Coordinates of N, CA, C and O in Angstrom, one line a residue:
X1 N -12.7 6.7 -2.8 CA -12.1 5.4 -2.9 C -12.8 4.4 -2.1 O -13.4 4.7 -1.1
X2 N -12.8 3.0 -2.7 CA -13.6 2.0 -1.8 C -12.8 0.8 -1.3 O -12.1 0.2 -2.0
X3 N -12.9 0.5 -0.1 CA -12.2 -0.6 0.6 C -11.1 -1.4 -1.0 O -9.8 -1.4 -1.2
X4 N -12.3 -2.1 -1.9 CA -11.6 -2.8 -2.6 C -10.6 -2.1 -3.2 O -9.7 -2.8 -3.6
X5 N -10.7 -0.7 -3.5 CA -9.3 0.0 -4.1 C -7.9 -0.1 -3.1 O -6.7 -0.5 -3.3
X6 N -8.6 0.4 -2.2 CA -7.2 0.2 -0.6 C -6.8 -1.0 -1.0 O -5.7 -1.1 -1.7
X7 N -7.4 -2.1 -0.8 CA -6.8 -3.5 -0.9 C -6.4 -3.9 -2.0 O -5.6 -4.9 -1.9
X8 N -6.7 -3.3 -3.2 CA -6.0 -3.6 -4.5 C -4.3 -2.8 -4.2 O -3.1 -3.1 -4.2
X9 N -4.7 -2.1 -4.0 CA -3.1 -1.0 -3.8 C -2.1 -1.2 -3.1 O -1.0 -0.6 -3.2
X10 N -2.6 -2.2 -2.0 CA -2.3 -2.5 -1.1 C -1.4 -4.1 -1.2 O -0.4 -4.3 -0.6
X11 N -2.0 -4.8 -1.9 CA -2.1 -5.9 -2.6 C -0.8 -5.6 -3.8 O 0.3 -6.3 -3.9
X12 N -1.1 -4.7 -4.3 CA 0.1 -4.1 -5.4 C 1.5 -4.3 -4.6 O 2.4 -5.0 -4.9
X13 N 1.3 -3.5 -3.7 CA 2.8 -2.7 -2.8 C 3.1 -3.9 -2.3 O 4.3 -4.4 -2.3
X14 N 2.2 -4.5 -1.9 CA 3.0 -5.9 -1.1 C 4.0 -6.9 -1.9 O 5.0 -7.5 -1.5
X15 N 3.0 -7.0 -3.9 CA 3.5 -8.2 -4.6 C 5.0 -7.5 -5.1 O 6.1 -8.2 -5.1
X16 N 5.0 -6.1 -5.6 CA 6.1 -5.1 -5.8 C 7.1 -5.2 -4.8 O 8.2 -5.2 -5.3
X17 N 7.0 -5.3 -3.4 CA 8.3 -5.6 -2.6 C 8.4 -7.4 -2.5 O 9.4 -7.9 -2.0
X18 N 7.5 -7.9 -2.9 CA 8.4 -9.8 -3.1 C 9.2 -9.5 -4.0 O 10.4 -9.4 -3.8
X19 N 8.3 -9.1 -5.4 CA 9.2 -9.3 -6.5 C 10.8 -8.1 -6.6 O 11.9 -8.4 -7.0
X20 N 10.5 -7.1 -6.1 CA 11.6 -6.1 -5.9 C 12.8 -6.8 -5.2 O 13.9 -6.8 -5.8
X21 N 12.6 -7.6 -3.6 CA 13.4 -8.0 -3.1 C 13.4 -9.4 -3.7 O 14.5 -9.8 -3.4
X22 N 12.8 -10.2 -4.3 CA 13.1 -11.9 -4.7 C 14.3 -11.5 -6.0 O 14.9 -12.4 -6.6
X23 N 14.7 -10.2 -6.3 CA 15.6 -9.6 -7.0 C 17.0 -9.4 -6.0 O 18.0 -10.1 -6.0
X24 N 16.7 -8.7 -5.5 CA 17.8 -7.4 -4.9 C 18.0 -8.5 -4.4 O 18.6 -9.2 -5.1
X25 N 17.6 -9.1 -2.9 CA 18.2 -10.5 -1.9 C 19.3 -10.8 -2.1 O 20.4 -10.5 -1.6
X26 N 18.7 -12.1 -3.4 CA 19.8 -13.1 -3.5 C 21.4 -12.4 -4.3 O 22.5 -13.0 -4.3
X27 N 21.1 -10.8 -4.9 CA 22.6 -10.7 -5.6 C 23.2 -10.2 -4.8 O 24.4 -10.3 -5.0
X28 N 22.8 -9.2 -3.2 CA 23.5 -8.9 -2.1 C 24.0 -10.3 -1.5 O 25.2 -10.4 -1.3
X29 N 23.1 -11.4 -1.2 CA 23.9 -12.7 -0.9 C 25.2 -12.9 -1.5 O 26.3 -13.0 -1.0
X30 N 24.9 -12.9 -2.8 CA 25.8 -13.4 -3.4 C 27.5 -12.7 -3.6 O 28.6 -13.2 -3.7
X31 N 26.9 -11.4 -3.6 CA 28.2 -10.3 -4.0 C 28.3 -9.7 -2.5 O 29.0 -8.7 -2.4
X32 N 27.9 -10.1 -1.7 CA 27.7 -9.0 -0.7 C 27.2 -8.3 -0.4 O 26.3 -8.0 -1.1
X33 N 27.4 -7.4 1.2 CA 26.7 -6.2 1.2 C 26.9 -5.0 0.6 O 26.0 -4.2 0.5
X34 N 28.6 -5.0 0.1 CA 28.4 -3.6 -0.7 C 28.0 -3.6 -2.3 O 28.1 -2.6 -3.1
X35 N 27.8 -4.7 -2.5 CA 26.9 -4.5 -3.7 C 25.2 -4.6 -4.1 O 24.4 -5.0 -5.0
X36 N 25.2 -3.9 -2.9 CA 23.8 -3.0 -3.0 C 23.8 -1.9 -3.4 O 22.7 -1.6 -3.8
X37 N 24.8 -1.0 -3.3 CA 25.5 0.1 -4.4 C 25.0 0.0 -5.5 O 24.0 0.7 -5.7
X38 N 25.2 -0.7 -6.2 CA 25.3 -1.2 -7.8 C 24.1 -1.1 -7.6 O 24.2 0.1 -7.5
X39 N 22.5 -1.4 -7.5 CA 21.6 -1.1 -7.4 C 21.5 0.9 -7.8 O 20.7 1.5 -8.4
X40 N 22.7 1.4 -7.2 CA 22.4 2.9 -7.5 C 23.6 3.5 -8.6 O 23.5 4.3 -9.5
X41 N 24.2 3.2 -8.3 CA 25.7 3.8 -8.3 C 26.6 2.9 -9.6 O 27.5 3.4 -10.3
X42 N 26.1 1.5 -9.6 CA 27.1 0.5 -10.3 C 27.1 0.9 -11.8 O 27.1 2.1 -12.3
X43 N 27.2 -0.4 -12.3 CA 27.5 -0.3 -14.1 C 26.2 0.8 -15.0 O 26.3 1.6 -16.0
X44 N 25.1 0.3 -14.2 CA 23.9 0.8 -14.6 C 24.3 2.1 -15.5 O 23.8 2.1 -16.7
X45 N 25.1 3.3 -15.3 CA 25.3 4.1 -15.5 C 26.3 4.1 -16.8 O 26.6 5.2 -17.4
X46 N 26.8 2.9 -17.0 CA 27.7 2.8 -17.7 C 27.0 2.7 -19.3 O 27.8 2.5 -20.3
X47 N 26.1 2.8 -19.4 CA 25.4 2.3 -20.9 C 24.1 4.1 -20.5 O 23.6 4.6 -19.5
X48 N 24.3 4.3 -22.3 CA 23.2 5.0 -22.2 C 21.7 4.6 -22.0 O 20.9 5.4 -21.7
X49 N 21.4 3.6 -22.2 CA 19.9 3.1 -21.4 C 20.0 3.1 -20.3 O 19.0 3.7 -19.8
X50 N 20.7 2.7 -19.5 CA 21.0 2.6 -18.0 C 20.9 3.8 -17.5 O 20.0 4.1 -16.6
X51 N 21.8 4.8 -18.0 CA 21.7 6.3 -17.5 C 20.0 7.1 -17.9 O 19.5 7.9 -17.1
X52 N 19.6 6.6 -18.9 CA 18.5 7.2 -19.4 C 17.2 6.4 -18.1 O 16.5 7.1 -17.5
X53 N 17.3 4.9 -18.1 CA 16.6 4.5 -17.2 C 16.4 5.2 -15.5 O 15.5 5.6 -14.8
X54 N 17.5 5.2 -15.4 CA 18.1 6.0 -13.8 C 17.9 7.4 -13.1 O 17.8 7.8 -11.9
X55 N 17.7 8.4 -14.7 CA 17.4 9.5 -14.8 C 16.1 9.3 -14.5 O 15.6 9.6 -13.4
X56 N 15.3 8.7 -15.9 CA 13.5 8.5 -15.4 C 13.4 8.5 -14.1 O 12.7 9.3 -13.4
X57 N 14.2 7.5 -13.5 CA 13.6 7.0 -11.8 C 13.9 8.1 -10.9 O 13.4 8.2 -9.7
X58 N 14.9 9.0 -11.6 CA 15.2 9.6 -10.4 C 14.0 11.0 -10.4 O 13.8 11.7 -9.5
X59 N 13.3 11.1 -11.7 CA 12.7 11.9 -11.4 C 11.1 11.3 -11.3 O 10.2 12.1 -11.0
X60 N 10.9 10.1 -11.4 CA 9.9 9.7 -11.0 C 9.8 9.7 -9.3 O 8.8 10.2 -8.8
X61 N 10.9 9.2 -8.6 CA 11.1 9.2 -7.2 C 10.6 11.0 -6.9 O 9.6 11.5 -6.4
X62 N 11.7 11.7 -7.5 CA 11.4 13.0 -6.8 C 10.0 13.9 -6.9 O 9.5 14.6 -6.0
X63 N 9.4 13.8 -8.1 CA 8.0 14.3 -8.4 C 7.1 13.4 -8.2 O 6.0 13.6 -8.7
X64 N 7.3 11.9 -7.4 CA 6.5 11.6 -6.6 C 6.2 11.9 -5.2 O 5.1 12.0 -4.7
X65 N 7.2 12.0 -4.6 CA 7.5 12.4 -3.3 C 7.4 13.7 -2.8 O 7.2 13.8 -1.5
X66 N 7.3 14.9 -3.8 CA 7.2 16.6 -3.9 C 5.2 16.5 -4.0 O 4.4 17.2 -3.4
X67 N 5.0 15.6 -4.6 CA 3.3 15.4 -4.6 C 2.8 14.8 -3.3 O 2.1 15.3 -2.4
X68 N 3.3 13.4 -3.3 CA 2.9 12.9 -1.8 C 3.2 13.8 -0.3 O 2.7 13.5 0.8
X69 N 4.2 14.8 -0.7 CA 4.4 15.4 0.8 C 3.6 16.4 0.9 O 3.4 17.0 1.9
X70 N 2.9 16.7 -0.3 CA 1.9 17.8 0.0 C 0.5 16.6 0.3 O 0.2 16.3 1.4
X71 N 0.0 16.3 -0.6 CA -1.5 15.5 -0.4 C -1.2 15.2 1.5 O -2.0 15.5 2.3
X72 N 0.1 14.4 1.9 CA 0.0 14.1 3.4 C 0.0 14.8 4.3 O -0.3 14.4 5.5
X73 N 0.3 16.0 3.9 CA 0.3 17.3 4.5 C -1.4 17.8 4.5 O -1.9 18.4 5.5
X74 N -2.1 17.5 3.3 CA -3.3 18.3 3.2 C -4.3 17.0 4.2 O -5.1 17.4 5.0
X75 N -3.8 15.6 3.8 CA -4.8 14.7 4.5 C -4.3 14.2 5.8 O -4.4 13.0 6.2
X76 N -3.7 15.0 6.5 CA -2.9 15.1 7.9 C -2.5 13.6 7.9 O -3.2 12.9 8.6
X77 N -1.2 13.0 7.3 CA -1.1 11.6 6.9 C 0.2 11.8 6.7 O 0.5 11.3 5.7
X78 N 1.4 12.9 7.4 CA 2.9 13.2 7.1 C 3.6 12.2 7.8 O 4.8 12.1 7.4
X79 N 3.1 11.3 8.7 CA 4.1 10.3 9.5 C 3.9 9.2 8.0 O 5.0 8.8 7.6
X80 N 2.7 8.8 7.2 CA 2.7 7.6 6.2 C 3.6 7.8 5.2 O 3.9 6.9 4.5
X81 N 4.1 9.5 4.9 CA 4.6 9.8 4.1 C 6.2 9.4 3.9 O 6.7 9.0 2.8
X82 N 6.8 9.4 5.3 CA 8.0 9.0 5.9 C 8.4 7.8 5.7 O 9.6 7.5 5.7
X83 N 7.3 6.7 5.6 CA 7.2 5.6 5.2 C 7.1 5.7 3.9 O 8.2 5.3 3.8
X84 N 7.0 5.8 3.4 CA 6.6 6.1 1.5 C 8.3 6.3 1.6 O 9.2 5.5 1.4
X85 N 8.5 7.5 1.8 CA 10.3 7.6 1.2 C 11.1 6.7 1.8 O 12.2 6.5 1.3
X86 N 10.7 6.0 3.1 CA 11.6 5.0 3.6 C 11.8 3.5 2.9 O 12.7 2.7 2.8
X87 N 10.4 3.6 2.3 CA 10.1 2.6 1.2 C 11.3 2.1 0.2 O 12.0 1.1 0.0
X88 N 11.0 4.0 -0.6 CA 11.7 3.9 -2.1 C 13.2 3.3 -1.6 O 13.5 2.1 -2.0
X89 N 13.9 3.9 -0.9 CA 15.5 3.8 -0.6 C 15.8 2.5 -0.5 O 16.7 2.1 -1.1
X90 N 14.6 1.5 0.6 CA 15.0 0.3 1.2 C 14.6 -0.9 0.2 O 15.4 -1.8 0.0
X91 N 13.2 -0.8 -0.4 CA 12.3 -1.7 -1.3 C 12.4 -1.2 -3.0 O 12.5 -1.9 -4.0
X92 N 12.2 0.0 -3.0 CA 11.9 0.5 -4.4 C 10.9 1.4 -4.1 O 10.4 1.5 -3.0
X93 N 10.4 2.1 -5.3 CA 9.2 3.2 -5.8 C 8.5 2.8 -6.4 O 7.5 3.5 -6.8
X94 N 8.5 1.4 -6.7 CA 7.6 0.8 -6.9 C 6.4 -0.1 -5.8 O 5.2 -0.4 -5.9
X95 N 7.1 -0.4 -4.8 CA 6.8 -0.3 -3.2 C 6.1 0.7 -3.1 O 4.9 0.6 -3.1
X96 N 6.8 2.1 -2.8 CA 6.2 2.7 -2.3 C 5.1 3.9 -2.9 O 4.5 4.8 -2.4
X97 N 5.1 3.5 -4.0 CA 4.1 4.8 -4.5 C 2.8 3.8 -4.4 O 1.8 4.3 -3.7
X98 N 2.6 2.4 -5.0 CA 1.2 2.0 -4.2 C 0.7 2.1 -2.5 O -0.4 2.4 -2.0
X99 N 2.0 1.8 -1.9 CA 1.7 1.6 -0.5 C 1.4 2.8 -0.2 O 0.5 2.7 0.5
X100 N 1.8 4.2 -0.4 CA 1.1 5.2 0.0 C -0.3 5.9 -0.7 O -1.1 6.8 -0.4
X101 N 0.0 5.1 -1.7 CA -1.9 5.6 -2.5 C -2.8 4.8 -1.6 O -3.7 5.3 -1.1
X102 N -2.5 3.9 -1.5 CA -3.4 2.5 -0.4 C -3.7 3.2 0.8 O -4.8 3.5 1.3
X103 N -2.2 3.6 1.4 CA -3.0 4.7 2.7 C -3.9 6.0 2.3 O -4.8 6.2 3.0
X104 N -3.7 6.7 1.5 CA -3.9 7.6 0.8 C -5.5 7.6 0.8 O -6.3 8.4 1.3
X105 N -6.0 6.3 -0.1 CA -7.1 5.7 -0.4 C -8.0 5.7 1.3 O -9.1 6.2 1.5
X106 N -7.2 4.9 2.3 CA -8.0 4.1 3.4 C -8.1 5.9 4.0 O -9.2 6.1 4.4
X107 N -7.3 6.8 4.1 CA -7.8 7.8 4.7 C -9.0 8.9 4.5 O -9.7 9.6 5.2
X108 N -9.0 8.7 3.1 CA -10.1 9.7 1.9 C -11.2 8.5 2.6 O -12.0 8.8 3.4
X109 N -11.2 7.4 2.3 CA -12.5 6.2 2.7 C -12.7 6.6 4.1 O -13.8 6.9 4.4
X110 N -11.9 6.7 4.9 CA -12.5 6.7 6.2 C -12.9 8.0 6.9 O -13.4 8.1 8.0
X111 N -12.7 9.0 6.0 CA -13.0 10.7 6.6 C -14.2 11.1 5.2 O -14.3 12.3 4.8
X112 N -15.0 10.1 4.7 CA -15.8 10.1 3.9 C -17.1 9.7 4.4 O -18.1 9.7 3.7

């Protein structure tokens, strides 16, 4: 990987948590804090696309996370990993699966 890839990926994770949270923000403002729920738990569930979408994510989260804890494990990088899942929960998986390839990237670049 080359600097410019880190920084593209990097660049990703960052524009992924504006747009993630220029979402999520304003409808916890608006509804509150417990409807940040609804984000997991709410209507979403209530329509079969919703359930079908939810499903994907949940296994996109978990067989991303089951891969990243090994590669962080193999590229001694288990603390960035911690960050990566603290990511998904707080920002999204969309956050965090670039921001840990970006680290991912700058560690393979710099032990190269």
């Amino acid at each position: 990987m080359t600097l410019s890839e880190e920084r593209r990926l990097m660049a990703l994770a960052a524009a992924a948590g504006v747009a993630q949270n220029a979402i999520a923000l304003p409808y916890v403002a608006q509804n509150g804090p417990r409807s940040a729920a609804d984000f997991f738990v709410g209507k979403i569930w209530s329509t079969v696309p919703g359930r079908f979408a939810m499903v994907d994510l949940i296994l996109v989260v978990v067989g991303f996370h089951l891969w990243a804890r090994a590669e962080a494990g193999r590229l001694g990088i288990r603390g960035w990993w911690w960050v990566s899942v603290l990511m998904t929960f707080t920002v999204g998986i969309g956050t965090a699966i670039p921001f840990f390839l970006g680290i991912r990237a700058r560690t393979i670049r710099s032990t190269t």
